mmCIF file of C-alpha atoms in Angstrom:
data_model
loop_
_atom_site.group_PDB
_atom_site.id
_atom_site.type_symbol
_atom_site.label_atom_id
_atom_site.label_comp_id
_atom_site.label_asym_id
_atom_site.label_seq_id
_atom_site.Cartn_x
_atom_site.Cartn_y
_atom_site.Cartn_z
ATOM 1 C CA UNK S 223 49.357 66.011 99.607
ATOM 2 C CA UNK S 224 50.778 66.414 96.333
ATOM 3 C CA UNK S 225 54.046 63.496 95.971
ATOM 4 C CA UNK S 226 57.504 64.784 95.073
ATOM 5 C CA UNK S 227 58.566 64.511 91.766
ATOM 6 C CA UNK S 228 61.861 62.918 90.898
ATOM 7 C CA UNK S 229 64.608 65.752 89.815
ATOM 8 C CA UNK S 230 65.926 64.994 86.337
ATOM 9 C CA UNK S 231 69.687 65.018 85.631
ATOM 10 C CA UNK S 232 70.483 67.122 83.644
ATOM 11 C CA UNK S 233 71.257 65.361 80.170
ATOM 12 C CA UNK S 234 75.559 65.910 78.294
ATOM 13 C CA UNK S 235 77.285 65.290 75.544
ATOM 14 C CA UNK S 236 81.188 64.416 75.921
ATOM 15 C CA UNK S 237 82.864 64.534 72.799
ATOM 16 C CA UNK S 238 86.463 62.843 73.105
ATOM 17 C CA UNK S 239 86.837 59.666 74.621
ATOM 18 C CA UNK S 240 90.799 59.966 75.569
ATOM 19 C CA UNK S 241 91.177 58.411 79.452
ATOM 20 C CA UNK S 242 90.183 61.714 80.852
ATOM 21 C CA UNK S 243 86.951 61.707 78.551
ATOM 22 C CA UNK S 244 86.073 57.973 79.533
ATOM 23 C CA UNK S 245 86.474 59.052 82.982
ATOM 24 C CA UNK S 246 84.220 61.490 82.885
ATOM 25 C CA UNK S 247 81.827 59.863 80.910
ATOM 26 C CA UNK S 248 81.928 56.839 83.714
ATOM 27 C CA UNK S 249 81.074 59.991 86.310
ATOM 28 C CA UNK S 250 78.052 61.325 84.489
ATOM 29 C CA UNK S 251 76.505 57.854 84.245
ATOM 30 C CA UNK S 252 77.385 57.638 88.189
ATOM 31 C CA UNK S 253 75.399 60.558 88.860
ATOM 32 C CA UNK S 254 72.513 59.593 86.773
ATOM 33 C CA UNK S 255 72.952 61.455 83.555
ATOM 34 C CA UNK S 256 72.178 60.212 80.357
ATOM 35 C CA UNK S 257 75.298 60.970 78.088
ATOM 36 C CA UNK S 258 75.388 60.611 74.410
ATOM 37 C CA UNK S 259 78.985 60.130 73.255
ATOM 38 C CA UNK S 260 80.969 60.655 70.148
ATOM 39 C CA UNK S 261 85.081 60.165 69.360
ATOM 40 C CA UNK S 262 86.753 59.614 65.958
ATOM 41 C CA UNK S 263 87.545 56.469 67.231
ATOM 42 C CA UNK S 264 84.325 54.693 67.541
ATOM 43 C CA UNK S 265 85.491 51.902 69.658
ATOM 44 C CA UNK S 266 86.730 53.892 72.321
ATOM 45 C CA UNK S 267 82.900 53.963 73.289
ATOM 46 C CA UNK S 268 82.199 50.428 73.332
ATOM 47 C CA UNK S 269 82.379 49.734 77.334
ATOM 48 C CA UNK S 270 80.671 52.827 78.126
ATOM 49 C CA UNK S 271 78.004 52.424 75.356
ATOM 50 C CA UNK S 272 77.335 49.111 77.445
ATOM 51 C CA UNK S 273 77.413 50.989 80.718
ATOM 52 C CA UNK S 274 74.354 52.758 79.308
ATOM 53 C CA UNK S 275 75.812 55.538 76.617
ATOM 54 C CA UNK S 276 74.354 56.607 73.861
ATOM 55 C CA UNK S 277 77.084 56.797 70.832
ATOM 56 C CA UNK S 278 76.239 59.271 68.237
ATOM 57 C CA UNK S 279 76.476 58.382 64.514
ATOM 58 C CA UNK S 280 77.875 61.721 63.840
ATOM 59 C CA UNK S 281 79.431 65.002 65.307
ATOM 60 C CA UNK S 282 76.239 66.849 64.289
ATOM 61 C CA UNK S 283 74.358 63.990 66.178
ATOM 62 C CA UNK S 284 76.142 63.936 69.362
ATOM 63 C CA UNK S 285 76.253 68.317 69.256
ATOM 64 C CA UNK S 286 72.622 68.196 68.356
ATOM 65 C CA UNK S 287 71.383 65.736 71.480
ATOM 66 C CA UNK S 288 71.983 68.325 74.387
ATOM 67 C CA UNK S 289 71.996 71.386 75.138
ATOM 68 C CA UNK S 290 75.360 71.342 77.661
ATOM 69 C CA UNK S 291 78.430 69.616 75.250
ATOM 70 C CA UNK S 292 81.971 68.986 76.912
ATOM 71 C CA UNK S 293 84.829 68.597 75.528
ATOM 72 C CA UNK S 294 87.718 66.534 75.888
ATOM 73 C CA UNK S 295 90.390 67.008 73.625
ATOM 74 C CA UNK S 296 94.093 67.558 72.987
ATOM 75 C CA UNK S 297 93.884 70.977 72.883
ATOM 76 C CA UNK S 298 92.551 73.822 71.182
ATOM 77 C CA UNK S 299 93.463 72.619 67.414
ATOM 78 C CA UNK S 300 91.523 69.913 68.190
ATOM 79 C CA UNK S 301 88.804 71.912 68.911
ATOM 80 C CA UNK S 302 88.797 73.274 65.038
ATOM 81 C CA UNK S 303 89.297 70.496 63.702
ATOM 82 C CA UNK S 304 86.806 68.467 65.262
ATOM 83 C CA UNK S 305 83.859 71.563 65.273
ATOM 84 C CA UNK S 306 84.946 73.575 62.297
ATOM 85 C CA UNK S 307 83.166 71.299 59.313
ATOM 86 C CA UNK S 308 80.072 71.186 61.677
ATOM 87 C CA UNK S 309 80.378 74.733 62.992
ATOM 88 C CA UNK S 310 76.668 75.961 62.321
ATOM 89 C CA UNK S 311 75.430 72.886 64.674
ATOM 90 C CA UNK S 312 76.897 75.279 67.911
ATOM 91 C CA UNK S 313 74.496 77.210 68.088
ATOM 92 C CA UNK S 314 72.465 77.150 71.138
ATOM 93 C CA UNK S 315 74.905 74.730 72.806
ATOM 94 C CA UNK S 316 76.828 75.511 75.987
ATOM 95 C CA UNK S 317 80.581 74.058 74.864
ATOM 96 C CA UNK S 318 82.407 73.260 78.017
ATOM 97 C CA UNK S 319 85.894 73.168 76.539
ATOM 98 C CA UNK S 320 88.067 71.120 79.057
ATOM 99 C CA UNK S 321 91.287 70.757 76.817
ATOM 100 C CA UNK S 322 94.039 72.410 77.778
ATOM 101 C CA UNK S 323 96.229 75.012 75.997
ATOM 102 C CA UNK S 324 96.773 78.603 76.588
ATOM 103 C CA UNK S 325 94.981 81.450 77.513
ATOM 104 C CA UNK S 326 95.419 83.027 74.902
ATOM 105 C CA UNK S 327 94.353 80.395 72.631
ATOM 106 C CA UNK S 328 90.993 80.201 75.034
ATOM 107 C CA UNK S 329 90.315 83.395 74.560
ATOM 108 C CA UNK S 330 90.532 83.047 70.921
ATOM 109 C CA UNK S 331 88.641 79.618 70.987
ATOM 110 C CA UNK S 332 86.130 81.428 73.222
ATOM 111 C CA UNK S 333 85.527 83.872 70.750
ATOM 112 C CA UNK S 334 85.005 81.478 67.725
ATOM 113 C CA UNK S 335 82.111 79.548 69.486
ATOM 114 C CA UNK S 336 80.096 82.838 70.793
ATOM 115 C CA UNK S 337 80.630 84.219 66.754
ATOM 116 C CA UNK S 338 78.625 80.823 65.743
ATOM 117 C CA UNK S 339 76.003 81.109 68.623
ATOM 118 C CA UNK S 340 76.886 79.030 71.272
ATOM 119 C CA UNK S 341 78.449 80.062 74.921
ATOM 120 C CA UNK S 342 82.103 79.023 75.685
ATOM 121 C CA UNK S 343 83.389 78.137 79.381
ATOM 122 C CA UNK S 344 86.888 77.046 79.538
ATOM 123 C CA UNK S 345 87.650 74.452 81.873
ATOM 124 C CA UNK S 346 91.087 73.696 83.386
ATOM 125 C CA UNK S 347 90.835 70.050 85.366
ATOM 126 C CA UNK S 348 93.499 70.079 88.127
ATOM 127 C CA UNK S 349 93.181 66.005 88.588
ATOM 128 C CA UNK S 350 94.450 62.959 86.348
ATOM 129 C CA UNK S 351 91.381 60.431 85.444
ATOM 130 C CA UNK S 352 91.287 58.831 88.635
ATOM 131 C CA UNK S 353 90.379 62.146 90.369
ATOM 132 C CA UNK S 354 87.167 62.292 88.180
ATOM 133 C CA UNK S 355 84.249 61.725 89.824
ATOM 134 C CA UNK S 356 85.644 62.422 93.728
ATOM 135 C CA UNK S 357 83.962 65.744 95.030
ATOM 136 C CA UNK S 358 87.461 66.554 96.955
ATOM 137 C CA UNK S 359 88.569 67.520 93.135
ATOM 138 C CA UNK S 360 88.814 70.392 91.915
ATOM 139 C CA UNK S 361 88.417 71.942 88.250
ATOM 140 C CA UNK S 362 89.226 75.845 87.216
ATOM 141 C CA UNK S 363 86.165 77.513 85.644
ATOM 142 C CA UNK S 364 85.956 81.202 83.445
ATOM 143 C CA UNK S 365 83.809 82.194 80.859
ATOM 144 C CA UNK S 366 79.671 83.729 81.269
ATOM 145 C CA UNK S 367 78.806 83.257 85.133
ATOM 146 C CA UNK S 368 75.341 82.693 84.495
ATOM 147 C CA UNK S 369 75.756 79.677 82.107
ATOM 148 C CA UNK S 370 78.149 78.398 84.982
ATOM 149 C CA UNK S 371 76.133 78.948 87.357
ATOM 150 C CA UNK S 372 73.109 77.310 85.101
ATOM 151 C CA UNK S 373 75.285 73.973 84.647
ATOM 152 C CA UNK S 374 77.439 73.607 87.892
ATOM 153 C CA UNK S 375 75.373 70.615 89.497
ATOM 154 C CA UNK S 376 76.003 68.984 86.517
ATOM 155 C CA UNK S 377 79.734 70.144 86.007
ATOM 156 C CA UNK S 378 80.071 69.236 90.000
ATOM 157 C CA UNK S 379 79.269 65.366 88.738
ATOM 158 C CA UNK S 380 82.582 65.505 87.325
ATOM 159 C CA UNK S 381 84.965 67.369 90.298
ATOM 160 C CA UNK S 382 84.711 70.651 92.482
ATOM 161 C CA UNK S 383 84.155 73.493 90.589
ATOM 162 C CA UNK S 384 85.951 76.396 90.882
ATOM 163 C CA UNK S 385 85.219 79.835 89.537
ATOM 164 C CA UNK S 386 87.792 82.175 88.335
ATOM 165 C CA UNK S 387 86.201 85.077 86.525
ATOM 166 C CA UNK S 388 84.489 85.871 83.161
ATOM 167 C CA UNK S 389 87.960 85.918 80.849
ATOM 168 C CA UNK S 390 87.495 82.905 79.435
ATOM 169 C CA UNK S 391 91.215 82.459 79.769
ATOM 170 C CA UNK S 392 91.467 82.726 83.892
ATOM 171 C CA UNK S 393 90.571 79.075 83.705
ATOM 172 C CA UNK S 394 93.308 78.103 81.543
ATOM 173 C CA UNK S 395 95.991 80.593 83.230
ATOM 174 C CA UNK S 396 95.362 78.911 86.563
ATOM 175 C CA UNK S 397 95.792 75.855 85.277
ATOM 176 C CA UNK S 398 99.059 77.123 83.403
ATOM 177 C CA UNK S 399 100.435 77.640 86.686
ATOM 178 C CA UNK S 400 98.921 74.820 88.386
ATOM 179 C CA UNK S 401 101.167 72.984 85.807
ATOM 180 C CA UNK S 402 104.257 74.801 85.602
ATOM 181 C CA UNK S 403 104.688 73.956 89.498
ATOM 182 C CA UNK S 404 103.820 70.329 89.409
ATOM 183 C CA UNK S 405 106.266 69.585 86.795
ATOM 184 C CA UNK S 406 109.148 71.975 87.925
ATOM 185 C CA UNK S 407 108.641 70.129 90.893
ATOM 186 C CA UNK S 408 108.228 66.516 89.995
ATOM 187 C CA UNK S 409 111.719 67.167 87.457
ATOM 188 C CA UNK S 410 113.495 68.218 90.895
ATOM 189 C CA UNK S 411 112.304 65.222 92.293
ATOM 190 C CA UNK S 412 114.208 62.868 89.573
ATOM 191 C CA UNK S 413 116.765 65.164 89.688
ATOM 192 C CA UNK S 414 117.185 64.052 93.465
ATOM 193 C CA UNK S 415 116.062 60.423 93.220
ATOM 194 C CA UNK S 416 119.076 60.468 90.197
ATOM 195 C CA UNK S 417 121.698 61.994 92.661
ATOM 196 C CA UNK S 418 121.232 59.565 95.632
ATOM 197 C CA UNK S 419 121.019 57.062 93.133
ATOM 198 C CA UNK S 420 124.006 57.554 92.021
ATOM 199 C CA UNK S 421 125.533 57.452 95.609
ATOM 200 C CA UNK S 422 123.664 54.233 96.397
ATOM 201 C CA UNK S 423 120.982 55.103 97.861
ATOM 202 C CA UNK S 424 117.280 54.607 96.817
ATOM 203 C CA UNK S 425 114.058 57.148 95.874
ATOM 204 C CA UNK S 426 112.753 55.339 99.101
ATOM 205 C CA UNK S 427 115.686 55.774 101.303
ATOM 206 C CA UNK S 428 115.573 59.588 100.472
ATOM 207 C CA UNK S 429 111.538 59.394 100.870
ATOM 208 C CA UNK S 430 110.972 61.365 103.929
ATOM 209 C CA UNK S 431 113.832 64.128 103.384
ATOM 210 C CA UNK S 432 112.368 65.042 100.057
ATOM 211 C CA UNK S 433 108.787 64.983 101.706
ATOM 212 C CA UNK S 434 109.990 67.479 104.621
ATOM 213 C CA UNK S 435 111.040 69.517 102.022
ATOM 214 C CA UNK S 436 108.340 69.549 99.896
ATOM 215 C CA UNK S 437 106.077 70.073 102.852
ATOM 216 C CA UNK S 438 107.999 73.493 104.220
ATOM 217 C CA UNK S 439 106.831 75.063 100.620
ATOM 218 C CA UNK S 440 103.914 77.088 101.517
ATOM 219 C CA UNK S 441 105.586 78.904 104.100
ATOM 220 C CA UNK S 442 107.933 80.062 101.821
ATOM 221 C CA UNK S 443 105.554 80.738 98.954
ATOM 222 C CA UNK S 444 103.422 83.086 101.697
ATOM 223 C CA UNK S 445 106.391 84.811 102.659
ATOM 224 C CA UNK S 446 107.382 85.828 99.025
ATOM 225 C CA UNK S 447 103.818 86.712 97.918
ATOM 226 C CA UNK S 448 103.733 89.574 100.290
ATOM 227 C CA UNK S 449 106.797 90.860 99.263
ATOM 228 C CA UNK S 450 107.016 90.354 96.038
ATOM 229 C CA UNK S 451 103.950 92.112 94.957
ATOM 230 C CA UNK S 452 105.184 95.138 97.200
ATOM 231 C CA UNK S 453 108.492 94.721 94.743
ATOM 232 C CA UNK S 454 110.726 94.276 97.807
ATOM 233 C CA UNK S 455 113.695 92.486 96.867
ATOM 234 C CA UNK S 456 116.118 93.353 99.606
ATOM 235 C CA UNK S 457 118.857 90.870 100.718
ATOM 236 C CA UNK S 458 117.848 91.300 104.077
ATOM 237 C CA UNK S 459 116.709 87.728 104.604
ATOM 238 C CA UNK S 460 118.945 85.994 101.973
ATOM 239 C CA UNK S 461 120.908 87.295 99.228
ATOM 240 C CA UNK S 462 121.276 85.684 95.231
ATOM 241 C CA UNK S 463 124.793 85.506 95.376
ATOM 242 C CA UNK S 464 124.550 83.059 98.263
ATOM 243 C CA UNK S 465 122.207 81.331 96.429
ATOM 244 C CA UNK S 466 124.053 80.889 93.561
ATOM 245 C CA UNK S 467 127.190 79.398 95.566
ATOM 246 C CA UNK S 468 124.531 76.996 96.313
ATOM 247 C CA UNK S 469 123.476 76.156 92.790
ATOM 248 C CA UNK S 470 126.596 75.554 91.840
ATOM 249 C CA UNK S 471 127.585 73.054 94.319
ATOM 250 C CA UNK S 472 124.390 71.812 93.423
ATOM 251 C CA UNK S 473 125.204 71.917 89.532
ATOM 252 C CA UNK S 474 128.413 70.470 90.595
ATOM 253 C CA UNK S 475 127.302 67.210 93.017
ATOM 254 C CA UNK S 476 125.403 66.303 90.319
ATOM 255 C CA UNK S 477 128.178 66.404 87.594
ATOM 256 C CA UNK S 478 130.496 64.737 90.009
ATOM 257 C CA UNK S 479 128.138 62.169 90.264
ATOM 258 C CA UNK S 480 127.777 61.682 86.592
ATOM 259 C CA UNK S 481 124.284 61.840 86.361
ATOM 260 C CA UNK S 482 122.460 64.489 83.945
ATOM 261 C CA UNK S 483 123.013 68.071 84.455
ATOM 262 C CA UNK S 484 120.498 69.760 82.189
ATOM 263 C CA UNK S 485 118.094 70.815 85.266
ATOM 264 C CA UNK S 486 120.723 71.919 87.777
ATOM 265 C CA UNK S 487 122.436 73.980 84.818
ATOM 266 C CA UNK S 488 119.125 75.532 84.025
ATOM 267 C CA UNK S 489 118.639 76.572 87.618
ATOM 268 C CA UNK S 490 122.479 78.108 87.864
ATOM 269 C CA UNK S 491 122.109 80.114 84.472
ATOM 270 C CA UNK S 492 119.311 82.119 85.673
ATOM 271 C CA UNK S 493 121.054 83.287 88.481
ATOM 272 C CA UNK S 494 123.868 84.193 86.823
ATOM 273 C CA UNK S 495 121.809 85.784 85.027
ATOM 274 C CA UNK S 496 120.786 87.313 87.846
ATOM 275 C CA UNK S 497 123.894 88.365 88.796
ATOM 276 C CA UNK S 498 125.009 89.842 85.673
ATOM 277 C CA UNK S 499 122.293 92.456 85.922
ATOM 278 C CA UNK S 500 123.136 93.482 89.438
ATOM 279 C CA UNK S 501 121.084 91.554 91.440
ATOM 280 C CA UNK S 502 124.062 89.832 93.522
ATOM 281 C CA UNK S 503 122.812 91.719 97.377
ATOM 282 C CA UNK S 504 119.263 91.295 96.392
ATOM 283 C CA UNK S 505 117.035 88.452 97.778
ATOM 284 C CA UNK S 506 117.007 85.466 94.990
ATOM 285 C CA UNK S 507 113.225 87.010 94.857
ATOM 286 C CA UNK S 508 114.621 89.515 92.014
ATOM 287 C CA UNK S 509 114.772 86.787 89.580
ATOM 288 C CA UNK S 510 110.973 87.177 89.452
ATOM 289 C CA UNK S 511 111.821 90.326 87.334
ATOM 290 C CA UNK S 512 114.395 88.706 85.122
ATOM 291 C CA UNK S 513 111.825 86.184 84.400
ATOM 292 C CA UNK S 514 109.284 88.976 83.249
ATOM 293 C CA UNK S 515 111.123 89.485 80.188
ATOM 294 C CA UNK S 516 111.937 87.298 77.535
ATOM 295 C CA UNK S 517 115.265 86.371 76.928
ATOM 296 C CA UNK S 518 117.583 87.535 74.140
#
């Protein structure tokens, strides 16, 4: 009977040893892959080099080692700057770009790998370093589905992976949005820990009202899916000129309680806005369609 034959990770380079980098270098080497590393900053490697990395003496070294490279930069610019004076050495490589930046910018990136030989998937990690490495994670992945498919048991070393689509900028757009609520949100949360504050209470004393409301969310994010991609804005439910009365007296607790304004003013000028164009018996949904355009 013929003896089973160990599987062999799959070997990566991560280039860009930030916290996020580190952390995922720290995951590989969990999992069992051999990683060769390489950051501007040489020392940045030095406790993972002990760990078991390999540090590459150059960019061309570290692109050259394996096949599957990811990165972990700033952002695109980064990218350029980092590949750009080596850019012949991509070809053949899989470049796993998990900066972020915008789709846009993706695409464009996307394009500038795949015109030098190499494949592009965009990555968009939905976790800070300490997620890395916990399967419950989750990371946004577009770009060719067969190289994803080709590398996602090594990609799932890092978090989840989850695939949007071949645009190479689905990833990034989903992580866009991913961040556009969480700080939106977290803001209204100083906002609020600044108010009570201010009336002497603490962010702990205010704890479990600002989790209740946090938690009722969803149900109010599924009921204005539906109807705003059927472009029903009637004020049947609510109406934006009772919600502005409400901003205001928001705009104006705040002020009273001389604590910053910039957020709550924010919030009240785009529904005035709202209501200057009309929108004063329509659902506060309608300032979806103000926020389509660009303002003047």
């Amino acid at each position: 009977m013929r003896s089973k034959q160990p599987v062999t990770k799959q070997p990566v380079t991560v280039i860009g040893l930030g916290l996020m980098g580190q952390a995922m270098v720290d995951a590989f080497l969990d999992k069992g892959h051999e990683v060769t590393v390489w950051n501007r900053t040489a020392s940045r490697a030095d406790a993972l080099v002990e760990r078991g990395a390999r540090l590459a003496g150059s960019i061309e070294e570290a692109l050259a080692a394996n096949e599957l490279v990811i990165l972990s930069l700033t952002d695109y610019d980064a990218m350029y700057a980092v590949l750009r004076p080596v850019a012949s050495a991509l070809s053949g490589r899989v470049v796993v770009d998990l900066s972020s930046d915008t789709p846009d910018k993706t695409r464009a990136g996307a394009r500038w790998v795949a015109e030098r030989g190499g494949v592009h998937l965009t990555g968009g990690v939905t976790v800070p370093p300490s997620g890395i490495g916990l399967p419950e994670s989750s990371t946004f992945y577009s770009g060719p589905r067969a190289s994803f498919d080709a590398h996602r048991p090594t990609l799932e070393a890092l978090t989840g992976a989850d695939f949007r689509g071949e645009d190479p900028g689905l990833a990034a757009l989903f992580y866009q949005i991913g961040m556009i609520m969480f700080w939106t949100s977290m803001l209204s949360y100083w906002q609020a820990v600044a108010l009570a504050e201010a009336n002497g209470l603490t962010a702990a004393d205010i704890l479990p009202h600002a989790t209740e409301t946090m938690t009722s969310m969803p149900g109010f994010l599924s009921f204005y899916a539906a109807r705003i991609d059927a472009g029903e804005h009637g004020g049947d439910v609510d109406r934006l000129a009772m919600g502005m009365a409400s901003v205001e007296h928001v705009l104006h607790s705040n002020a009273d309680a001389g604590v910053d304004t910039a957020l709550p003013a924010a919030v009240a000028d785009l529904f005035r806005r709202g209501m200057d164009a009309g929108h004063a018996s329509d659902s506060f949904s309608s300032l979806v369609e103000l926020m389509k355009k660009p303002t003047v």
